[in-house]
Protein backbone atom coordinates (compact mmCIF):
# COMPACT_ATOMS: atom_id res chain seq x y z
CA UNK A 1 0.00 0.00 0.00
CA UNK A 2 2.74 2.42 1.09
CA UNK A 3 4.77 1.40 -1.92
CA UNK A 4 1.91 2.02 -4.32
CA UNK A 5 1.24 5.41 -2.73
CA UNK A 6 4.93 6.25 -2.99
CA UNK A 7 5.02 5.32 -6.63
CA UNK A 8 1.88 7.39 -7.28
CA UNK A 9 3.44 10.39 -5.66
CA UNK A 10 6.62 9.92 -7.62
CA UNK A 11 4.66 9.92 -10.87
CA UNK A 12 2.86 13.09 -9.81
CA UNK A 13 6.13 14.96 -9.13
CA UNK A 14 7.61 13.50 -12.29
CA UNK A 15 4.75 14.89 -14.35
CA UNK A 16 4.90 18.28 -12.68
CA UNK A 17 8.62 18.49 -13.32
CA UNK A 18 8.16 17.46 -16.93
CA UNK A 19 5.43 20.08 -17.43
CA UNK A 20 7.67 22.73 -15.89
CA UNK A 21 10.60 21.73 -18.10
CA UNK A 22 8.33 21.87 -21.15
CA UNK A 23 6.96 25.30 -20.16
CA UNK A 24 10.47 26.66 -19.76
CA UNK A 25 11.59 25.29 -23.11
CA UNK A 26 8.55 26.70 -24.91
CA UNK A 27 9.02 30.08 -23.26
CA UNK A 28 12.73 30.29 -24.05
CA UNK A 29 12.11 29.33 -27.69
CA UNK A 30 9.41 32.00 -27.99
CA UNK A 31 11.72 34.54 -26.36
CA UNK A 32 14.52 33.65 -28.77
CA UNK A 33 12.16 34.26 -31.70
CA UNK A 34 11.01 37.55 -30.20
CA UNK A 35 14.63 38.66 -29.91
CA UNK A 36 15.35 37.65 -33.51
CA UNK A 37 12.28 39.55 -34.69
CA UNK A 38 13.13 42.56 -32.51
CA UNK A 39 9.84 42.37 -30.63
CA UNK A 40 11.32 43.09 -27.20
CA UNK A 41 10.29 46.46 -25.79
CA UNK A 42 10.99 48.58 -22.77
CA UNK A 43 9.05 50.70 -20.33
CA UNK A 44 10.53 53.67 -18.48
CA UNK A 45 9.57 54.35 -14.86
CA UNK A 46 10.36 57.83 -13.47
CA UNK A 47 12.49 58.32 -10.37
CA UNK A 48 11.81 61.36 -8.22
CA UNK A 49 13.85 63.28 -5.65
CA UNK A 50 11.79 63.05 -2.48
CA UNK A 51 12.90 66.39 -1.04
CA UNK A 52 11.24 68.42 -3.80
CA UNK A 53 9.55 66.02 -6.21
CA UNK A 54 11.96 66.81 -9.05
CA UNK A 55 12.36 64.20 -11.78
CA UNK A 56 15.86 62.70 -11.55
CA UNK A 57 15.79 59.74 -13.91
CA UNK A 58 14.16 56.64 -15.36
CA UNK A 59 14.52 52.93 -14.78
CA UNK A 60 14.29 50.84 -17.94
CA UNK A 61 12.17 47.68 -17.56
CA UNK A 62 11.95 45.01 -20.23
CA UNK A 63 8.53 44.27 -21.77
CA UNK A 64 7.53 41.25 -23.84
CA UNK A 65 4.12 40.19 -25.11
CA UNK A 66 3.45 36.70 -26.40
CA UNK A 67 0.44 36.47 -28.73
CA UNK A 68 -0.71 39.84 -27.42
CA UNK A 69 -0.46 38.79 -23.76
CA UNK A 70 2.24 40.48 -21.64
CA UNK A 71 4.61 37.99 -20.02
CA UNK A 72 5.87 39.25 -16.63
CA UNK A 73 9.66 39.73 -16.46
CA UNK A 74 9.66 37.68 -13.24
CA UNK A 75 8.69 34.74 -15.47
CA UNK A 76 11.04 35.13 -18.43
CA UNK A 77 14.09 36.95 -17.00
CA UNK A 78 15.13 33.93 -14.85
CA UNK A 79 14.74 31.66 -17.90
CA UNK A 80 16.75 34.08 -20.02
CA UNK A 81 19.45 34.00 -17.33
CA UNK A 82 19.58 30.19 -17.32
CA UNK A 83 19.68 29.86 -21.11
CA UNK A 84 22.16 32.68 -21.69
CA UNK A 85 19.58 34.63 -23.72
CA UNK A 86 19.91 37.39 -21.12
CA UNK A 87 23.11 38.65 -22.80
CA UNK A 88 21.28 39.46 -26.04
CA UNK A 89 18.14 40.56 -24.19
CA UNK A 90 20.14 42.90 -21.97
CA UNK A 91 21.93 44.52 -24.90
CA UNK A 92 18.57 45.09 -26.64
CA UNK A 93 17.16 46.72 -23.50
CA UNK A 94 20.23 48.90 -23.16
CA UNK A 95 20.13 49.92 -26.82
CA UNK A 96 16.41 50.76 -26.71
CA UNK A 97 16.70 52.67 -23.43
CA UNK A 98 19.71 54.68 -24.58
CA UNK A 99 17.94 55.48 -27.87
CA UNK A 100 14.93 56.76 -25.89
CA UNK A 101 17.12 58.94 -23.66
CA UNK A 102 19.10 60.19 -26.69
CA UNK A 103 15.85 61.19 -28.41
CA UNK A 104 14.70 63.10 -25.30
CA UNK A 105 18.02 64.96 -25.15
CA UNK A 106 17.73 65.78 -28.86
CA UNK A 107 14.32 67.36 -28.09
CA UNK A 108 15.92 69.55 -25.46
CA UNK A 109 14.41 67.58 -22.57
CA UNK A 110 16.34 66.63 -19.42
CA UNK A 111 15.69 62.92 -18.76
CA UNK A 112 18.21 62.67 -15.91
CA UNK A 113 19.79 59.33 -15.15
CA UNK A 114 19.02 56.04 -16.91
CA UNK A 115 18.98 52.96 -14.67
CA UNK A 116 19.17 49.53 -16.31
CA UNK A 117 18.96 46.11 -14.68
CA UNK A 118 21.97 43.91 -15.42
CA UNK A 119 22.38 40.22 -14.53
CA UNK A 120 25.65 38.44 -13.75
CA UNK A 121 25.93 36.58 -17.10
CA UNK A 122 25.97 40.00 -18.77
CA UNK A 123 28.65 41.34 -16.45
CA UNK A 124 30.90 38.30 -17.02
CA UNK A 125 30.39 38.44 -20.80
CA UNK A 126 33.83 39.52 -22.12
CA UNK A 127 32.69 42.40 -24.33
CA UNK A 128 30.22 43.98 -21.90
CA UNK A 129 32.02 47.22 -20.97
CA UNK A 130 33.05 47.90 -24.56
CA UNK A 131 29.48 47.27 -25.69
CA UNK A 132 28.14 49.74 -23.10
CA UNK A 133 30.62 52.32 -24.33
CA UNK A 134 29.68 51.75 -27.96
CA UNK A 135 25.91 51.86 -27.33
CA UNK A 136 26.28 55.12 -25.38
CA UNK A 137 28.31 56.64 -28.21
CA UNK A 138 25.79 55.52 -30.85
CA UNK A 139 22.90 57.00 -28.85
CA UNK A 140 24.86 60.18 -28.02
CA UNK A 141 24.28 59.63 -24.33
CA UNK A 142 27.10 60.08 -21.83
CA UNK A 143 27.90 56.92 -19.82
CA UNK A 144 27.75 59.28 -16.81
CA UNK A 145 23.95 59.15 -17.17
CA UNK A 146 23.97 55.39 -16.83
CA UNK A 147 23.18 53.57 -13.60
CA UNK A 148 23.81 49.83 -13.53
CA UNK A 149 21.37 48.03 -11.22
CA UNK A 150 22.58 44.70 -9.88
CA UNK A 151 20.91 42.54 -7.25
CA UNK A 152 22.59 41.40 -4.08
CA UNK A 153 22.97 37.88 -5.51
CA UNK A 154 25.54 39.28 -7.97
CA UNK A 155 27.80 40.02 -4.99
CA UNK A 156 27.64 36.36 -4.01
CA UNK A 157 28.17 35.02 -7.54
CA UNK A 158 31.10 32.64 -7.97
CA UNK A 159 32.54 35.23 -10.41
CA UNK A 160 32.17 38.01 -7.83
CA UNK A 161 35.83 39.06 -8.11
CA UNK A 162 35.55 39.46 -11.89
CA UNK A 163 32.22 41.25 -11.49
CA UNK A 164 33.78 43.73 -9.04
CA UNK A 165 36.40 44.54 -11.71
CA UNK A 166 33.74 45.04 -14.38
CA UNK A 167 31.74 47.34 -12.09
CA UNK A 168 34.91 49.33 -11.41
CA UNK A 169 35.47 49.67 -15.18
CA UNK A 170 31.90 50.93 -15.57
CA UNK A 171 32.53 53.40 -12.73
CA UNK A 172 35.62 54.58 -14.59
CA UNK A 173 33.39 55.39 -17.58
CA UNK A 174 31.31 57.56 -15.27
CA UNK A 175 28.41 55.16 -14.71
CA UNK A 176 27.02 54.63 -11.21
CA UNK A 177 26.12 51.33 -9.55
CA UNK A 178 22.93 50.61 -7.60
CA UNK A 179 22.16 47.56 -5.50
CA UNK A 180 18.62 46.46 -6.37
CA UNK A 181 16.11 44.72 -4.05
CA UNK A 182 18.39 45.49 -1.13
CA UNK A 183 17.49 43.63 2.03
CA UNK A 184 16.04 40.52 0.38
CA UNK A 185 19.32 38.71 -0.29
CA UNK A 186 22.13 37.45 1.81
CA UNK A 187 24.90 39.90 1.07
CA UNK A 188 26.80 41.13 4.10
CA UNK A 189 28.31 44.52 4.76
CA UNK A 190 31.71 43.00 3.93
CA UNK A 191 30.43 42.13 0.44
CA UNK A 192 28.98 45.60 0.06
CA UNK A 193 32.34 47.18 0.81
CA UNK A 194 34.09 45.25 -1.93
CA UNK A 195 31.85 46.70 -4.66
CA UNK A 196 31.77 50.30 -5.89
CA UNK A 197 28.12 50.98 -5.03
CA UNK A 198 26.57 54.50 -4.97
CA UNK A 199 22.90 53.65 -4.34
CA UNK A 200 20.91 51.16 -2.32
CA UNK A 201 17.44 50.39 -3.64
CA UNK A 202 15.21 49.33 -0.76
CA UNK A 203 13.05 46.41 -1.85
CA UNK A 204 9.36 47.22 -2.26
CA UNK A 205 8.31 44.65 0.34
CA UNK A 206 9.85 46.90 3.01
CA UNK A 207 8.19 50.00 1.56
CA UNK A 208 4.77 48.31 1.63
CA UNK A 209 5.34 47.63 5.34
CA UNK A 210 5.57 51.36 6.12
CA UNK A 211 1.76 51.65 6.01
CA UNK A 212 1.51 48.79 8.50
CA UNK A 213 4.13 50.24 10.87
CA UNK A 214 5.63 46.79 11.09
CA UNK A 215 9.09 45.44 11.80
CA UNK A 216 9.85 45.66 8.10
CA UNK A 217 9.36 49.42 8.19
CA UNK A 218 12.24 49.46 10.66
CA UNK A 219 14.27 47.62 8.03
CA UNK A 220 13.54 50.43 5.54
CA UNK A 221 14.66 53.01 8.14
CA UNK A 222 17.79 50.98 8.84
CA UNK A 223 18.72 50.74 5.14
CA UNK A 224 18.28 54.51 4.78
CA UNK A 225 20.58 55.04 7.76
CA UNK A 226 23.05 52.49 6.42
CA UNK A 227 23.16 54.23 3.03
CA UNK A 228 23.79 57.57 4.70
CA UNK A 229 26.50 56.10 6.94
CA UNK A 230 28.28 54.65 3.93
CA UNK A 231 27.97 57.83 1.88
CA UNK A 232 25.43 56.29 -0.49
CA UNK A 233 21.93 57.35 -1.54
CA UNK A 234 18.85 55.33 -0.67
CA UNK A 235 16.25 54.74 -3.37
CA UNK A 236 12.79 53.48 -2.37
CA UNK A 237 11.10 51.26 -4.95
CA UNK A 238 7.37 50.48 -5.00
CA UNK A 239 6.25 53.76 -3.40
CA UNK A 240 2.46 53.60 -3.71
CA UNK A 241 1.04 56.04 -1.14
CA UNK A 242 1.51 59.64 0.03
CA UNK A 243 2.09 58.30 3.54
CA UNK A 244 5.02 56.20 2.33
CA UNK A 245 6.43 59.16 0.41
CA UNK A 246 6.21 61.45 3.46
CA UNK A 247 7.67 58.85 5.82
CA UNK A 248 10.58 58.14 3.44
CA UNK A 249 11.31 61.83 2.94
CA UNK A 250 11.29 62.38 6.72
CA UNK A 251 13.74 59.49 7.14
CA UNK A 252 16.10 61.10 4.66
CA UNK A 253 15.58 58.70 1.75
CA UNK A 254 16.91 60.51 -1.33
CA UNK A 255 14.88 59.06 -4.19
CA UNK A 256 11.51 57.40 -4.75
CA UNK A 257 10.04 55.30 -7.53
CA UNK A 258 6.61 53.71 -7.71
CA UNK A 259 2.98 53.90 -8.79
CA UNK A 260 2.44 56.90 -6.49
CA UNK A 261 4.62 58.97 -8.82
CA UNK A 262 4.18 57.09 -12.10
CA UNK A 263 3.90 53.50 -13.35
CA UNK A 264 6.38 52.19 -15.92
CA UNK A 265 5.54 54.21 -19.07
CA UNK A 266 5.90 53.56 -22.77
CA UNK A 267 8.84 55.42 -24.31
CA UNK A 268 6.41 57.88 -25.93
CA UNK A 269 4.47 58.48 -22.70
CA UNK A 270 7.71 58.98 -20.77
CA UNK A 271 8.87 61.67 -23.21
CA UNK A 272 5.44 63.33 -23.10
CA UNK A 273 5.39 63.32 -19.30
CA UNK A 274 8.79 64.96 -19.28
CA UNK A 275 7.78 67.55 -21.90
CA UNK A 276 4.58 68.44 -19.98
CA UNK A 277 6.48 68.78 -16.73
CA UNK A 278 9.01 70.94 -18.45
CA UNK A 279 6.46 73.44 -19.75
CA UNK A 280 4.27 73.50 -16.62
CA UNK A 281 7.07 73.65 -14.09
CA UNK A 282 9.85 75.67 -15.67
CA UNK A 283 13.14 75.88 -13.79
CA UNK A 284 12.49 79.59 -13.23
CA UNK A 285 9.86 78.55 -10.69
CA UNK A 286 12.56 76.83 -8.64
CA UNK A 287 15.40 79.32 -9.07
CA UNK A 288 14.27 82.56 -7.36
CA UNK A 289 14.37 85.46 -9.81
CA UNK A 290 15.71 88.85 -8.69
CA UNK A 291 12.91 91.31 -7.88
CA UNK A 292 12.64 94.26 -10.25
P1 LIG B 1 13.11 45.55 -10.26
O1 LIG B 1 14.33 45.94 -11.00
O2 LIG B 1 13.16 45.57 -8.79
O3 LIG B 1 11.98 46.50 -10.83
C1 LIG B 1 10.93 47.01 -10.09
C2 LIG B 1 9.66 46.26 -10.36
O4 LIG B 1 8.62 46.82 -9.55
C3 LIG B 1 9.16 46.37 -11.78
O5 LIG B 1 8.51 45.14 -12.09
C4 LIG B 1 8.13 47.50 -11.70
O6 LIG B 1 7.17 47.46 -12.72
C5 LIG B 1 7.53 47.21 -10.36
N1 LIG B 1 6.94 48.39 -9.73
C6 LIG B 1 7.19 49.70 -9.98
N2 LIG B 1 6.49 50.51 -9.17
C7 LIG B 1 5.78 49.70 -8.36
C8 LIG B 1 4.86 49.95 -7.28
O7 LIG B 1 4.57 51.08 -6.89
N3 LIG B 1 4.34 48.86 -6.67
C9 LIG B 1 4.63 47.58 -7.06
N4 LIG B 1 4.06 46.57 -6.40
N5 LIG B 1 5.50 47.31 -8.05
C10 LIG B 1 6.07 48.36 -8.71
P2 LIG B 1 8.71 44.41 -13.48
O8 LIG B 1 8.78 45.41 -14.59
O9 LIG B 1 7.68 43.35 -13.55
O10 LIG B 1 10.15 43.76 -13.35
C11 LIG B 1 10.39 42.76 -12.41
C12 LIG B 1 11.85 42.46 -12.29
O11 LIG B 1 12.37 41.90 -13.49
C13 LIG B 1 12.72 43.69 -12.03
O12 LIG B 1 12.65 44.07 -10.69
C14 LIG B 1 14.07 43.19 -12.47
O13 LIG B 1 14.65 42.42 -11.45
C15 LIG B 1 13.72 42.29 -13.62
N6 LIG B 1 13.92 43.01 -14.88
C16 LIG B 1 13.11 43.89 -15.51
N7 LIG B 1 13.69 44.37 -16.64
C17 LIG B 1 14.90 43.78 -16.72
C18 LIG B 1 15.98 43.86 -17.67
O14 LIG B 1 15.96 44.61 -18.66
N8 LIG B 1 17.08 43.09 -17.41
C19 LIG B 1 17.16 42.28 -16.31
N9 LIG B 1 18.27 41.56 -16.14
N10 LIG B 1 16.17 42.19 -15.41
C20 LIG B 1 15.05 42.93 -15.60
MG1 LIG C 1 15.66 47.38 -10.86
MG1 LIG D 1 14.14 46.46 -7.37
MG1 LIG E 1 12.34 44.30 -7.04
PDB file of C-alpha atoms in Angstrom, residues 98 129-143 173:
ATOM      1  CA  UNK A  98      19.706  54.683 -24.583  1.00  0.00           C
ATOM      2  CA  UNK A 129      32.019  47.216 -20.974  1.00  0.00           C
ATOM      3  CA  UNK A 130      33.047  47.898 -24.560  1.00  0.00           C
ATOM      4  CA  UNK A 131      29.475  47.272 -25.688  1.00  0.00           C
ATOM      5  CA  UNK A 132      28.135  49.742 -23.100  1.00  0.00           C
ATOM      6  CA  UNK A 133      30.621  52.322 -24.334  1.00  0.00           C
ATOM      7  CA  UNK A 134      29.681  51.745 -27.963  1.00  0.00           C
ATOM      8  CA  UNK A 135      25.913  51.863 -27.330  1.00  0.00           C
ATOM      9  CA  UNK A 136      26.282  55.117 -25.376  1.00  0.00           C
ATOM     10  CA  UNK A 137      28.313  56.636 -28.206  1.00  0.00           C
ATOM     11  CA  UNK A 138      25.790  55.523 -30.848  1.00  0.00           C
ATOM     12  CA  UNK A 139      22.904  57.000 -28.851  1.00  0.00           C
ATOM     13  CA  UNK A 140      24.858  60.180 -28.024  1.00  0.00           C
ATOM     14  CA  UNK A 141      24.277  59.630 -24.325  1.00  0.00           C
ATOM     15  CA  UNK A 142      27.098  60.078 -21.834  1.00  0.00           C
ATOM     16  CA  UNK A 143      27.902  56.921 -19.820  1.00  0.00           C
ATOM     17  CA  UNK A 173      33.393  55.389 -17.584  1.00  0.00           C
TER      18      UNK A 173
END
